Short mmCIF file of C-alpha atoms in Angstrom, two decimals:
data_model
loop_
_atom_site.label_atom_id
_atom_site.label_comp_id
_atom_site.label_asym_id
_atom_site.label_seq_id
_atom_site.Cartn_x
_atom_site.Cartn_y
_atom_site.Cartn_z
CA MET N 1 81.83 148.61 203.36
CA ALA N 2 79.99 146.37 205.43
CA ASP N 3 79.56 146.66 209.26
CA LEU N 4 82.93 144.49 210.63
CA GLY N 5 82.44 145.82 213.75
CA VAL N 6 84.79 147.58 216.17
CA ASP N 7 85.99 144.06 217.59
CA ALA N 8 87.16 143.09 213.54
CA SER N 9 90.68 142.07 212.97
CA LEU N 10 93.03 144.50 210.40
CA GLU N 11 93.00 141.11 208.26
CA GLU N 12 89.39 141.20 207.79
CA LEU N 13 89.41 145.23 206.62
CA MET N 14 91.80 144.28 204.50
CA ALA N 15 89.86 141.99 203.07
CA VAL N 16 86.60 144.25 202.61
CA MET N 17 88.91 146.69 201.21
CA ALA N 18 90.19 144.79 198.91
CA HIS N 19 86.53 143.70 198.13
CA ASP N 20 85.24 147.13 197.70
CA LEU N 21 88.03 147.77 195.43
CA ASN N 22 87.41 145.88 193.17
CA ASN N 23 83.83 147.17 192.33
CA PRO N 24 85.27 150.63 191.29
CA ILE N 25 88.04 149.24 189.23
CA ALA N 26 85.82 147.07 187.36
CA ALA N 27 83.98 149.87 186.76
CA LEU N 28 86.87 152.08 185.56
CA ILE N 29 87.62 149.33 183.14
CA THR N 30 84.33 148.80 181.40
CA ASN N 31 84.68 152.93 181.18
CA LEU N 32 87.46 152.97 179.80
CA SER N 33 86.60 150.44 177.26
CA PHE N 34 83.64 152.01 176.37
CA VAL N 35 85.51 155.07 175.55
CA GLU N 36 87.61 152.60 173.52
CA SER N 37 85.36 151.54 170.89
CA SER N 38 83.79 155.26 171.15
CA LEU N 39 86.90 156.80 169.34
CA GLY N 40 86.71 156.89 165.28
CA PRO N 41 90.04 156.00 163.38
CA GLY N 42 90.84 160.05 163.65
CA VAL N 43 91.85 160.35 167.22
CA GLY N 44 94.99 161.93 167.76
CA THR N 45 98.34 160.28 169.18
CA GLU N 46 98.65 162.14 173.08
CA THR N 47 94.48 160.98 173.26
CA ALA N 48 95.34 157.41 172.35
CA GLU N 49 98.72 157.45 175.12
CA ALA N 50 96.85 158.83 177.96
CA LEU N 51 93.80 155.96 177.01
CA ALA N 52 96.78 153.07 176.81
CA ASP N 53 98.34 154.59 180.15
CA ALA N 54 94.56 154.61 182.59
CA GLN N 55 93.61 151.12 181.40
CA MET N 56 97.76 149.92 182.36
CA LEU N 57 97.29 151.97 185.31
CA CYS N 58 93.43 149.76 186.04
CA ASP N 59 95.57 146.82 185.44
CA VAL N 60 98.36 148.17 188.00
CA LEU N 61 95.10 148.83 190.61
CA ARG N 62 93.76 145.14 190.11
CA ARG N 63 96.63 143.74 190.66
CA LEU N 64 97.37 146.03 193.61
CA ALA N 65 93.78 144.74 195.24
CA GLY N 66 95.03 141.17 195.01
CA ASN N 67 97.25 142.01 196.97
CA ILE N 68 96.06 142.91 199.89
CA ASP N 69 93.30 140.22 199.77
CA LEU N 70 96.39 137.91 199.84
CA VAL N 71 97.73 139.90 202.89
CA ALA N 72 94.52 139.66 204.56
CA ARG N 73 94.97 135.78 204.38
CA ARG N 74 98.31 135.30 205.24
CA GLY N 75 98.94 131.91 206.74
CA GLY N 76 95.92 130.90 206.34
CA PRO N 77 94.59 128.33 203.85
CA THR N 78 94.83 128.53 199.87
CA SER N 79 91.04 129.22 198.92
CA GLY N 80 91.27 127.36 195.72
CA ALA N 81 90.89 123.87 195.05
CA SER N 82 94.56 121.89 193.81
CA THR N 83 94.44 121.50 190.11
CA ALA N 84 97.30 120.18 187.01
CA CYS N 85 98.87 123.95 186.85
CA ASP N 86 100.98 124.63 183.53
CA LEU N 87 103.36 126.80 184.54
CA VAL N 88 104.40 127.96 180.83
CA LEU N 89 100.81 128.65 179.88
CA VAL N 90 100.33 130.86 183.55
CA GLY N 91 103.84 132.55 182.79
CA ARG N 92 102.83 133.73 178.44
CA GLU N 93 99.23 134.56 180.84
CA ALA N 94 101.21 137.05 182.86
CA ILE N 95 103.22 138.65 180.26
CA GLY N 96 100.23 139.26 178.68
CA ARG N 97 98.41 141.26 181.44
CA LEU N 98 102.01 142.69 182.56
CA ASP N 99 103.40 143.56 179.00
CA LYS N 100 101.77 147.35 178.83
CA GLN N 101 103.60 147.86 182.15
CA ALA N 102 106.66 146.60 180.77
CA ALA N 103 106.29 149.22 178.24
CA ALA N 104 105.73 151.78 179.83
CA ALA N 105 108.97 151.10 181.99
CA GLU N 106 110.98 150.30 178.74
CA VAL N 107 111.53 146.88 179.38
CA GLU N 108 110.97 143.67 177.12
CA LEU N 109 108.88 140.95 178.78
CA VAL N 110 110.13 137.65 177.08
CA LEU N 111 108.64 134.26 177.39
CA ASP N 112 112.19 131.50 176.68
CA ALA N 113 111.77 130.60 173.29
CA GLY N 114 112.85 126.85 174.57
CA LEU N 115 109.93 126.54 176.52
CA ARG N 116 106.75 124.76 175.11
CA GLN N 117 103.07 123.93 177.44
CA GLY N 118 102.72 121.32 179.14
CA GLU N 119 106.46 120.76 179.75
CA VAL N 120 106.95 122.19 183.42
CA ILE N 121 103.46 121.06 185.39
CA VAL N 122 102.09 121.57 188.91
CA ARG N 123 99.38 120.94 191.51
CA CYS N 124 98.40 123.54 192.95
CA ASP N 125 95.99 126.67 193.26
CA ARG N 126 96.43 127.91 190.21
CA VAL N 127 94.66 131.80 190.53
CA LEU N 128 97.61 131.62 193.71
CA CYS N 129 99.93 130.52 191.73
CA GLY N 130 99.17 133.59 189.06
CA ARG N 131 98.94 136.21 191.26
CA ALA N 132 102.37 134.53 192.24
CA ILE N 133 103.93 134.59 188.40
CA ASP N 134 102.50 137.75 188.45
CA ASN N 135 104.26 139.97 190.84
CA LEU N 136 107.48 137.97 190.41
CA ILE N 137 107.75 139.54 186.43
CA ALA N 138 105.94 143.11 187.84
CA PHE N 139 108.88 142.96 190.56
CA GLY N 140 111.13 142.09 187.66
CA ILE N 141 110.17 144.98 185.52
CA GLU N 142 110.29 147.90 188.89
CA ARG N 143 114.04 147.25 189.39
CA ALA N 144 115.47 146.61 185.38
CA ALA N 145 116.98 148.77 184.21
CA PRO N 146 114.92 150.99 181.12
CA ARG N 147 115.66 149.37 177.37
CA THR N 148 117.16 145.82 178.76
CA ARG N 149 115.55 142.41 178.84
CA LEU N 150 113.22 140.42 180.83
CA VAL N 151 112.83 136.53 180.86
CA VAL N 152 110.56 134.63 181.87
CA THR N 153 111.65 130.66 181.79
CA ALA N 154 110.53 127.80 183.87
CA ALA N 155 111.67 124.11 184.40
CA ARG N 156 111.32 120.66 186.39
CA GLU N 157 114.25 120.15 188.57
CA GLY N 158 114.01 116.68 190.14
CA THR N 159 111.37 117.52 192.63
CA GLU N 160 110.37 120.41 192.25
CA ALA N 161 109.08 123.40 189.41
CA ARG N 162 110.82 126.83 189.15
CA VAL N 163 109.80 129.82 187.55
CA GLU N 164 112.33 132.23 187.29
CA VAL N 165 112.67 135.89 185.54
CA ARG N 166 116.12 137.17 184.42
CA PHE N 167 116.91 140.99 184.41
CA ALA N 168 119.58 143.63 184.17
CA SER N 169 119.21 145.82 187.47
CA ARG N 170 119.12 149.21 187.72
CA SER N 171 122.72 148.86 190.33
CA GLN N 172 124.53 145.97 191.01
CA LEU N 173 123.97 144.62 194.33
CA HIS N 174 126.50 144.55 196.79
CA VAL N 175 125.67 142.66 199.14
CA ASP N 176 126.79 139.40 199.97
CA PRO N 177 123.75 135.86 200.00
CA PRO N 178 123.13 134.23 203.18
CA PRO N 179 125.21 131.29 202.95
CA THR N 180 123.31 127.64 201.91
CA GLY N 181 120.88 126.16 204.67
CA ALA N 182 120.63 129.89 206.13
CA PRO N 183 117.04 129.92 208.21
CA PRO N 184 114.66 132.29 207.15
CA ALA N 185 114.98 134.73 208.61
CA GLN N 186 119.24 135.18 207.75
CA ARG N 187 117.56 134.76 203.79
CA ARG N 188 114.59 137.17 204.23
CA ARG N 189 117.33 140.00 204.79
CA TYR N 190 118.94 139.05 202.19
CA ILE N 191 116.15 139.96 199.85
CA GLN N 192 114.95 142.85 201.89
CA ALA N 193 118.61 144.72 201.60
CA ALA N 194 119.53 143.83 198.52
CA TYR N 195 116.00 143.75 195.98
CA GLY N 196 113.65 146.09 199.03
CA ARG N 197 110.67 146.02 200.37
CA GLY N 198 108.83 145.92 197.44
CA LEU N 199 104.92 144.64 198.09
CA SER N 200 105.14 142.99 194.82
CA LEU N 201 108.23 140.94 196.27
CA TYR N 202 106.52 140.07 199.72
CA CYS N 203 103.32 138.98 198.27
CA VAL N 204 105.62 136.47 195.65
CA ARG N 205 107.16 135.22 198.34
CA LEU N 206 104.05 134.85 200.35
CA ALA N 207 102.17 133.11 197.74
CA ALA N 208 104.66 130.71 197.67
CA MET N 209 105.04 129.97 201.33
CA LEU N 210 101.08 129.48 201.00
CA LEU N 211 101.77 127.03 197.76
CA GLY N 212 103.84 125.31 199.93
CA GLY N 213 107.30 126.96 197.61
CA ARG N 214 110.11 129.29 198.44
CA LEU N 215 111.66 132.25 197.24
CA ASP N 216 115.03 132.24 195.36
CA THR N 217 117.35 135.18 194.64
CA THR N 218 120.92 135.10 193.76
CA ASP N 219 122.45 138.57 192.04
CA GLU N 220 124.21 137.26 188.77
CA ASP N 221 127.22 138.68 187.07
CA HIS N 222 127.22 141.99 185.05
CA GLY N 223 124.86 143.16 187.41
CA ARG N 224 122.09 140.66 186.34
CA ALA N 225 119.41 139.32 189.33
CA ARG N 226 117.35 136.04 189.22
CA LEU N 227 114.68 135.93 191.20
CA CYS N 228 112.90 132.17 191.59
CA LEU N 229 109.60 130.76 192.63
CA VAL N 230 110.18 127.16 193.10
CA ALA N 231 106.67 124.63 193.86
CA SER N 232 107.50 121.51 195.18
CA CYS N 233 105.88 118.22 193.89
CA PRO N 234 105.44 118.65 190.36
CA GLU N 235 102.67 116.64 189.26
CA GLU N 236 104.15 113.41 186.95
CA ARG N 237 103.58 112.66 183.29
#
């Protein structure tokens, strides 16, 4: 770790921690890939499962390091350039990254079959948008009941683009949602009371704020939850 001196802020220390964590995580991923390629066709099921679990945990650690970096620069400007971002494609990529974690939680990840690439476009920091969607899905996996389906969908609605995850919650929520137009502090209290204080959800809200958007939550019938990342100013087609 670089010497930041005694006057370093907590945000600076967190940014360095995130950077330094990425090096051993990358080495672990490389070594696990080497081990996987070295295994013969007769490898036992338990060995293969242990290797797959280790690879999945590396993905979790990599997302954690990314979230630490995101929290470190909260309130600051986004570093990535604003480019055309296909939310359907970003959602499909996120599902691919999180599929192993979902399988371990016995949750089926699916992208809305009616979506087509190019249908939901916004101009934003694509890396930050991808991180927000990763966390949106990851939090859904954490809260979804086992042996259920989590559905990812996206849509354009006027001047807004939305990415949603719907899933059957582990326990039906009994928290009254805030009224329409409630101040942000009241909405945050509702989110914390209804969905918990997970880092993934916090980072969705933080990334949404940096993107100029917001996080919406609702509780649907029969214990189904809906989390929605809303981005403003979609690019005109």
